[in-house]
XYZ file of C-alpha atoms in Angstrom:
160
model
C 57.214 42.888 32.529
C 53.879 43.151 30.788
C 51.432 40.267 30.900
C 50.669 38.744 27.498
C 47.583 40.052 25.843
C 44.622 37.669 25.898
C 43.542 36.462 22.463
C 41.125 38.731 20.715
C 37.468 37.830 20.645
C 37.676 37.093 16.918
C 40.607 34.715 17.453
C 38.820 32.942 20.307
C 35.697 32.592 18.159
C 37.757 31.051 15.362
C 39.285 28.515 17.759
C 35.936 27.678 19.349
C 33.938 27.475 16.105
C 34.829 23.832 15.326
C 33.982 22.744 18.871
C 30.673 24.636 18.778
C 29.874 22.879 15.506
C 30.863 19.529 17.046
C 28.450 20.152 19.935
C 25.654 21.158 17.568
C 26.108 18.129 15.333
C 26.501 15.762 18.273
C 23.321 17.011 19.912
C 21.514 16.722 16.582
C 22.870 13.179 16.342
C 20.835 12.279 19.424
C 17.584 13.102 17.609
C 17.314 9.855 15.584
C 17.692 7.781 18.764
C 15.138 9.919 20.582
C 12.695 9.735 17.651
C 13.064 5.953 17.428
C 12.488 5.640 21.178
C 9.363 7.814 21.012
C 8.095 5.807 18.048
C 8.726 2.533 19.890
C 6.911 3.811 22.983
C 3.913 5.195 21.108
C 0.727 3.224 21.848
C -0.351 3.505 18.208
C 2.767 1.913 16.670
C 4.518 -1.395 16.773
C 7.264 -1.165 19.378
C 9.520 -3.500 17.403
C 9.876 -1.108 14.446
C 11.092 1.703 16.689
C 13.473 -0.608 18.525
C 14.932 -1.857 15.232
C 15.500 1.688 13.953
C 17.089 2.590 17.295
C 19.501 -0.344 17.017
C 20.347 0.397 13.388
C 21.314 3.950 14.236
C 23.180 2.917 17.410
C 25.264 0.452 15.366
C 25.974 3.166 12.808
C 27.212 5.558 15.502
C 29.411 2.849 17.036
C 31.012 2.429 13.615
C 31.567 6.193 13.515
C 33.335 6.055 16.904
C 35.601 3.348 15.553
C 36.268 5.445 12.463
C 37.372 8.354 14.631
C 39.881 6.105 16.385
C 41.041 4.672 13.047
C 41.739 8.148 11.679
C 43.516 9.192 14.830
C 45.646 6.018 14.820
C 46.729 6.743 11.267
C 47.345 10.443 11.893
C 49.421 9.798 15.015
C 51.095 6.664 13.627
C 49.907 4.692 16.659
C 50.465 1.246 15.171
C 48.580 -1.915 14.332
C 47.103 -2.482 17.798
C 45.237 0.846 17.654
C 43.964 0.085 14.151
C 42.685 -3.300 15.309
C 41.085 -1.664 18.341
C 39.383 0.840 16.044
C 37.377 -1.823 14.203
C 35.893 -3.305 17.389
C 33.001 -0.803 17.815
C 31.767 -1.436 14.266
C 32.020 -5.195 14.712
C 30.140 -4.972 18.004
C 27.403 -2.932 16.322
C 27.198 -5.457 13.486
C 26.940 -8.354 15.949
C 24.138 -6.522 17.751
C 22.290 -6.094 14.447
C 22.513 -9.842 13.856
C 20.758 -10.340 17.205
C 17.927 -7.899 16.493
C 15.611 -10.495 14.876
C 16.467 -13.102 17.513
C 16.465 -11.218 20.811
C 16.390 -7.452 20.637
C 16.974 -6.824 24.382
C 20.404 -8.448 24.057
C 21.138 -6.299 20.992
C 20.245 -3.168 22.990
C 22.500 -4.340 25.829
C 25.362 -4.938 23.386
C 25.207 -1.495 21.776
C 24.796 0.102 25.197
C 27.848 -1.792 26.399
C 29.755 -0.625 23.326
C 28.961 3.012 24.078
C 29.944 2.567 27.744
C 33.260 0.873 26.922
C 34.216 3.427 24.267
C 33.206 6.290 26.531
C 35.548 4.900 29.174
C 38.351 4.551 26.617
C 37.903 8.018 25.090
C 37.260 9.930 28.326
C 40.550 8.715 29.759
C 42.601 9.110 26.586
C 44.835 12.178 26.868
C 45.529 12.089 23.121
C 42.037 13.525 22.588
C 41.657 17.250 23.330
C 39.966 17.944 26.676
C 37.078 19.779 24.993
C 36.416 16.701 22.861
C 36.535 14.433 25.916
C 33.915 16.610 27.638
C 31.724 16.386 24.547
C 32.115 12.588 24.455
C 31.130 12.259 28.110
C 27.969 14.351 27.799
C 26.773 12.837 24.515
C 27.641 9.275 25.519
C 25.814 9.615 28.839
C 22.766 10.825 26.908
C 23.041 7.853 24.532
C 23.348 5.476 27.471
C 20.283 7.070 29.062
C 18.334 6.515 25.851
C 19.506 2.885 25.811
C 18.229 2.445 29.375
C 14.910 4.013 28.406
C 14.585 1.631 25.451
C 15.483 -1.335 27.659
C 12.800 -0.304 30.147
C 10.259 0.135 27.354
C 11.118 -3.296 25.954
C 10.704 -4.799 29.394
C 7.256 -3.227 29.742
C 5.948 -3.806 26.201
C 7.616 -6.834 24.726
C 6.904 -10.543 25.150
C 10.481 -11.311 26.221
């Protein structure tokens, strides 16, 4: 009995193209957080402006993560509980934005916590393709690292 032929290179490229694009866009999505962190850490700028921009973008990305879950819940007919769960990241990001003018370190901790919780949920969720779960782990760990860097910068530069 002959072994099945492996997929052709062109077929493999077609299958991998969306995941390559997802990696490219996800890595590019880290740039606004990195730029805001650099701006906040610059000795010639006001640290608060960079921290605010960082938090605005972090809240936006949390909403995006919730939107992914919302779409998946609808596509897989997962029920009301999954739809309710899907709005939590956006609400957490919004709550963090409300804290920005009051106490920005707590806002940073809240968005960081949101990324950690949703990483844990998505990394262990077999309904997501394994390639997507790997992407989520790498990108989310980078985002969490940037949150830790911002928290350290706030500790060193802010009056809190």
